[in-house]
Short mmCIF file of C-alpha atoms in Angstrom, two decimals:
data_model
loop_
_atom_site.label_atom_id
_atom_site.label_comp_id
_atom_site.label_asym_id
_atom_site.label_seq_id
_atom_site.Cartn_x
_atom_site.Cartn_y
_atom_site.Cartn_z
CA MET I 1 141.20 72.83 102.99
CA SER I 2 141.87 74.69 105.95
CA ALA I 3 140.47 74.15 108.88
CA CYS I 4 136.71 76.59 109.75
CA GLU I 5 138.52 78.74 112.56
CA LEU I 6 134.13 79.22 114.81
CA CYS I 7 134.58 74.89 114.41
CA SER I 8 138.05 75.69 116.70
CA GLN I 9 137.22 78.94 118.74
CA ASP I 10 134.91 81.47 118.51
CA GLY I 11 137.43 84.25 119.56
CA GLY I 12 134.99 85.67 122.22
CA LEU I 13 133.70 85.18 124.98
CA LEU I 14 130.76 82.43 125.56
CA VAL I 15 127.22 83.97 126.25
CA PHE I 16 125.03 81.32 126.23
CA ARG I 17 124.95 77.54 123.77
CA ARG I 18 121.90 76.03 122.98
CA ALA I 19 121.66 72.98 120.58
CA GLU I 20 121.30 75.15 117.91
CA PHE I 21 123.49 77.62 118.22
CA ARG I 22 125.51 79.56 120.71
CA VAL I 23 126.05 83.01 121.44
CA ILE I 24 129.55 85.15 122.70
CA ARG I 25 130.61 88.75 122.62
CA ALA I 26 133.77 89.71 120.20
CA ALA I 27 136.67 90.72 121.90
CA ASP I 28 136.52 94.19 119.94
CA ALA I 29 138.12 97.24 121.32
CA HIS I 30 135.91 99.82 120.08
CA PHE I 31 132.92 98.28 119.86
CA PRO I 32 132.41 96.44 122.94
CA ALA I 33 128.71 95.50 122.35
CA PHE I 34 128.52 93.16 120.09
CA TYR I 35 127.45 89.50 120.04
CA ARG I 36 127.13 86.60 117.13
CA VAL I 37 125.01 83.96 116.88
CA ILE I 38 127.24 81.50 115.41
CA TRP I 39 124.92 78.71 113.92
CA ASN I 40 126.82 75.24 115.93
CA GLU I 41 126.36 72.62 112.64
CA HIS I 42 128.49 74.16 109.96
CA VAL I 43 126.81 75.60 106.84
CA ALA I 44 127.34 78.70 104.48
CA GLU I 45 124.82 80.55 104.60
CA TRP I 46 122.07 81.34 106.23
CA THR I 47 119.35 79.72 103.31
CA ASP I 48 121.18 76.78 103.77
CA LEU I 49 118.96 76.37 106.82
CA PRO I 50 115.52 74.38 106.43
CA PRO I 51 113.16 77.43 107.29
CA ALA I 52 112.58 76.13 110.95
CA GLU I 53 115.70 76.41 111.77
CA ARG I 54 116.83 79.62 109.76
CA SER I 55 113.72 81.73 112.29
CA LEU I 56 115.51 80.12 115.09
CA CYS I 57 118.77 81.67 113.84
CA MET I 58 116.32 84.65 112.84
CA GLN I 59 114.59 84.70 116.46
CA ALA I 60 117.90 84.82 119.20
CA VAL I 61 119.73 87.79 116.26
CA ALA I 62 116.50 89.48 117.34
CA ALA I 63 116.66 88.68 120.60
CA VAL I 64 120.19 89.26 121.65
CA GLU I 65 119.37 92.45 118.83
CA THR I 66 115.93 93.40 122.09
CA VAL I 67 117.98 93.10 124.60
CA LEU I 68 121.06 96.57 123.36
CA ARG I 69 118.24 98.25 121.99
CA GLU I 70 116.13 97.52 126.00
CA ALA I 71 119.62 98.27 128.15
CA LEU I 72 121.72 101.18 125.45
CA HIS I 73 119.19 102.47 123.45
CA PRO I 74 122.55 102.74 121.01
CA THR I 75 122.05 105.35 118.78
CA LYS I 76 121.55 102.35 115.80
CA ILE I 77 121.98 98.50 116.01
CA ASN I 78 123.78 96.89 113.10
CA LEU I 79 123.00 93.20 112.19
CA ALA I 80 124.77 91.10 109.64
CA SER I 81 125.51 87.44 108.55
CA LEU I 82 128.67 88.12 106.03
CA GLY I 83 130.95 85.14 105.69
CA ASN I 84 133.70 86.11 103.00
CA VAL I 85 136.18 85.54 105.36
CA VAL I 86 134.51 82.04 107.28
CA PRO I 87 132.23 80.95 105.67
CA HIS I 88 130.39 79.65 108.93
CA LEU I 89 126.89 81.17 109.83
CA HIS I 90 127.66 83.39 111.62
CA TRP I 91 125.25 86.84 112.87
CA HIS I 92 126.97 90.35 113.46
CA VAL I 93 124.85 91.93 116.11
CA ILE I 94 126.40 95.21 117.24
CA ALA I 95 125.24 97.88 119.01
CA ARG I 96 125.98 101.40 117.39
CA PHE I 97 126.31 104.76 118.55
CA GLY I 98 126.85 108.05 117.09
CA TRP I 99 129.49 108.67 119.30
CA ASP I 100 130.97 105.46 118.03
CA SER I 101 135.10 105.18 115.76
CA HIS I 102 133.97 104.00 113.84
CA PHE I 103 129.71 105.78 113.09
CA PRO I 104 127.83 106.44 110.82
CA GLN I 105 130.05 104.53 108.79
CA PRO I 106 130.38 99.75 108.96
CA VAL I 107 132.36 98.74 111.37
CA TRP I 108 134.35 97.13 109.19
CA GLY I 109 134.36 100.69 107.22
CA GLU I 110 137.20 104.02 107.23
CA ALA I 111 137.14 104.89 111.12
CA GLN I 112 135.96 107.95 112.00
CA ARG I 113 137.41 109.45 114.88
CA SER I 114 140.32 109.05 117.99
CA VAL I 115 137.10 108.10 121.33
CA ALA I 116 137.92 108.97 124.81
CA PRO I 117 137.51 107.28 127.43
CA PRO I 118 136.95 103.25 125.74
CA ALA I 119 134.28 102.72 124.64
CA ALA I 120 133.33 100.26 126.88
CA ALA I 121 133.32 102.71 129.34
CA ARG I 122 130.91 104.46 128.22
CA LEU I 123 127.55 101.70 127.67
CA VAL I 124 125.37 102.45 131.24
CA LEU I 125 126.14 98.96 132.26
CA PRO I 126 128.67 96.94 133.06
CA LEU I 127 129.55 94.25 130.33
CA ALA I 128 128.60 91.81 132.82
CA ASP I 129 126.06 92.50 132.87
CA LEU I 130 124.86 92.61 129.58
CA ASP I 131 125.64 89.34 129.14
CA ALA I 132 123.78 88.33 131.40
CA ARG I 133 120.70 90.12 130.03
CA VAL I 134 121.80 89.08 126.60
CA ALA I 135 121.61 84.48 128.68
CA ALA I 136 118.50 85.05 129.82
CA ALA I 137 116.54 86.36 127.06
CA LEU I 138 118.26 84.08 124.72
CA ALA I 139 117.08 81.32 127.88
CA GLY I 140 113.53 82.44 126.82
CA LEU I 141 112.95 80.83 123.24
CA ALA I 142 111.08 78.15 122.22
CA GLY I 143 112.28 74.83 122.10
CA HIS I 144 115.23 75.99 124.91
CA MET W 1 115.53 116.56 110.42
CA SER W 2 116.10 115.86 106.75
CA ALA W 3 113.56 114.12 105.31
CA CYS W 4 114.39 110.17 104.68
CA GLU W 5 116.50 109.63 101.65
CA LEU W 6 114.65 106.22 100.96
CA CYS W 7 110.82 107.66 101.78
CA SER W 8 111.71 109.98 99.49
CA GLN W 9 113.29 107.90 96.49
CA ASP W 10 115.56 104.09 96.57
CA GLY W 11 118.01 104.83 94.21
CA GLY W 12 118.19 101.57 92.54
CA LEU W 13 115.51 99.88 90.04
CA LEU W 14 112.12 98.68 91.61
CA VAL W 15 112.19 95.27 91.40
CA PHE W 16 109.19 94.38 93.21
CA ARG W 17 107.05 95.89 95.46
CA ARG W 18 104.23 94.63 97.52
CA ALA W 19 102.15 96.07 100.71
CA GLU W 20 104.16 95.22 102.69
CA PHE W 21 107.75 96.35 101.22
CA ARG W 22 109.72 96.55 98.25
CA VAL W 23 112.85 95.13 96.90
CA ILE W 24 115.12 96.50 94.36
CA ARG W 25 119.09 96.52 92.43
CA ALA W 26 120.77 98.87 93.98
CA ALA W 27 122.56 100.63 90.83
CA ASP W 28 126.58 99.64 91.68
CA ALA W 29 129.41 98.67 89.87
CA HIS W 30 131.69 96.67 91.90
CA PHE W 31 128.72 94.17 93.29
CA PRO W 32 125.44 93.74 90.30
CA ALA W 33 124.17 91.01 91.69
CA PHE W 34 123.43 93.10 94.74
CA TYR W 35 119.14 94.34 96.00
CA ARG W 36 117.61 96.32 98.61
CA VAL W 37 114.24 94.78 100.82
CA ILE W 38 113.74 97.86 102.28
CA TRP W 39 110.04 97.20 105.07
CA ASN W 40 107.80 100.53 102.87
CA GLU W 41 106.30 102.01 107.03
CA HIS W 42 109.61 103.69 107.86
CA VAL W 43 110.83 102.69 111.28
CA ALA W 44 114.04 102.50 111.77
CA GLU W 45 114.97 98.48 113.56
CA TRP W 46 113.99 95.08 113.13
CA THR W 47 112.76 94.54 115.63
CA ASP W 48 110.55 97.55 115.06
CA LEU W 49 108.77 95.63 113.18
CA PRO W 50 105.44 92.81 114.38
CA PRO W 51 107.09 89.01 115.05
CA ALA W 52 104.79 88.35 112.26
CA GLU W 53 106.06 91.77 109.90
CA ARG W 54 109.73 90.62 111.55
CA SER W 55 109.33 87.46 109.73
CA LEU W 56 107.70 87.97 106.68
CA CYS W 57 110.75 90.48 105.91
CA MET W 58 113.63 87.47 106.29
CA GLN W 59 111.53 85.24 103.84
CA ALA W 60 112.15 87.87 101.07
CA VAL W 61 115.19 87.99 102.04
CA ALA W 62 115.40 84.59 101.71
CA ALA W 63 113.32 84.20 97.90
CA VAL W 64 116.75 87.29 97.23
CA GLU W 65 119.24 85.16 98.26
CA THR W 66 117.65 82.19 97.16
CA VAL W 67 117.24 82.95 93.72
CA LEU W 68 120.50 84.94 93.99
CA ARG W 69 123.02 81.66 94.82
CA GLU W 70 120.34 79.57 91.98
CA ALA W 71 120.87 81.64 89.06
CA LEU W 72 124.98 82.82 89.32
CA HIS W 73 126.42 80.62 92.57
CA PRO W 74 128.86 83.38 93.79
CA THR W 75 131.46 82.47 96.27
CA LYS W 76 129.13 84.09 99.65
CA ILE W 77 126.26 85.85 100.32
CA ASN W 78 126.13 88.87 102.04
CA LEU W 79 123.05 90.21 103.75
CA ALA W 80 123.13 93.41 106.08
CA SER W 81 120.90 95.31 108.02
CA LEU W 82 123.02 98.29 108.31
CA GLY W 83 120.78 101.55 107.91
CA ASN W 84 123.40 104.10 110.12
CA VAL W 85 123.54 107.04 107.59
CA VAL W 86 119.99 105.58 106.60
CA PRO W 87 118.01 104.69 109.46
CA HIS W 88 114.82 103.32 107.32
CA LEU W 89 115.08 99.51 107.36
CA HIS W 90 116.62 98.09 104.87
CA TRP W 91 118.55 94.53 103.87
CA HIS W 92 121.11 93.92 101.52
CA VAL W 93 121.32 91.16 99.65
CA ILE W 94 124.38 90.63 98.35
CA ALA W 95 125.58 88.14 95.49
CA ARG W 96 130.49 88.17 96.90
CA PHE W 97 132.01 87.02 94.12
CA GLY W 98 136.18 85.74 94.33
CA TRP W 99 137.15 87.81 91.00
CA ASP W 100 135.21 90.82 92.63
CA SER W 101 136.44 93.95 93.81
CA HIS W 102 136.45 93.34 97.09
CA PHE W 103 136.41 90.13 97.68
CA PRO W 104 136.91 88.66 100.88
CA GLN W 105 136.81 92.68 102.73
CA PRO W 106 132.85 93.16 102.64
CA VAL W 107 131.58 94.93 100.36
CA TRP W 108 131.88 98.74 102.54
CA GLY W 109 135.92 98.21 103.50
CA GLU W 110 138.85 98.63 100.89
CA ALA W 111 138.57 97.86 97.58
CA GLN W 112 141.13 94.41 96.18
CA ARG W 113 141.50 94.77 92.93
CA SER W 114 140.43 96.39 89.99
CA VAL W 115 138.33 93.92 87.84
CA ALA W 116 138.21 94.20 83.60
CA PRO W 117 135.70 93.24 82.13
CA PRO W 118 133.06 94.88 84.50
CA ALA W 119 131.78 93.10 86.74
CA ALA W 120 128.32 92.48 85.29
CA ALA W 121 129.07 90.48 82.54
CA ARG W 122 130.76 88.46 84.59
CA LEU W 123 127.35 87.26 86.00
CA VAL W 124 126.01 84.62 83.69
CA LEU W 125 123.08 85.74 83.29
CA PRO W 126 122.09 88.68 82.06
CA LEU W 127 121.03 91.70 84.91
CA ALA W 128 117.43 92.02 83.26
CA ASP W 129 116.41 88.04 83.67
CA LEU W 130 117.41 88.35 86.93
CA ASP W 131 115.35 90.71 88.23
CA ALA W 132 112.56 88.84 86.74
CA ARG W 133 113.75 85.71 88.98
CA VAL W 134 113.74 88.20 91.53
CA ALA W 135 110.73 88.91 91.81
CA ALA W 136 108.84 85.81 90.76
CA ALA W 137 110.28 84.34 93.48
CA LEU W 138 109.29 87.35 96.31
CA ALA W 139 104.87 86.94 93.66
CA GLY W 140 104.87 83.56 95.69
CA LEU W 141 105.30 84.16 98.74
CA ALA W 142 102.32 83.57 101.02
CA GLY W 143 100.15 86.06 101.80
CA HIS W 144 101.28 87.91 98.22
#
């Protein structure tokens, strides 16, 4: 058995952490507004959680989604819990734009175009400000 | 404006329907245990729903996931709400297997191998039986 990648390192910038979960911003040049809600306990599937924790997990996903929508007005939000490579529960929350490198394909599909200037420069606010808004929304969730 | 594809046709077999949502099984030869929870009202984003409906939507996703896990013991469950091409709220619930054509890539990624005999023949029960179990689980949700 190999060690779980998410249990040892997150592969992104830590934006928020509480007892049950943490949220990171992925380091992805194509998709700068790409966050992950990572459940702290090592479970593989969303339904491994009891219903109350499952609900808390989705409240976190909704909080991130809401900030991305309000701050960036993206063309679409993409949500996914896959974990085929890293079977430790994590939810991708990604702001997608009609101009992004893969739209309308999923971020895991084929690139559709080159993007210049780079994607992060096209957002209406700096990523540090976006991170702060995400963290504030998550800090406002019940039970924290 | 083009008409919404999901408002006119579902592109799959209807397995369950109630006032708020319906569930179809996608016609996908590579991924036979591939269901979609489609919200009946035409909204684009999951957070367009008020929290109670958002929760009901996820209870439906969890019910389908639970049946797939118990009936098929898949390698992994994949959940996603993308909607870049069809911006009408729908959740993909897909049982993935180590032997499937794309594993561990997402179903939207590159194929990794050819699969013979066909994927549906490898499941431990016929798809009609799986559909029946999915429908029964959904009929047991509160408020129905």
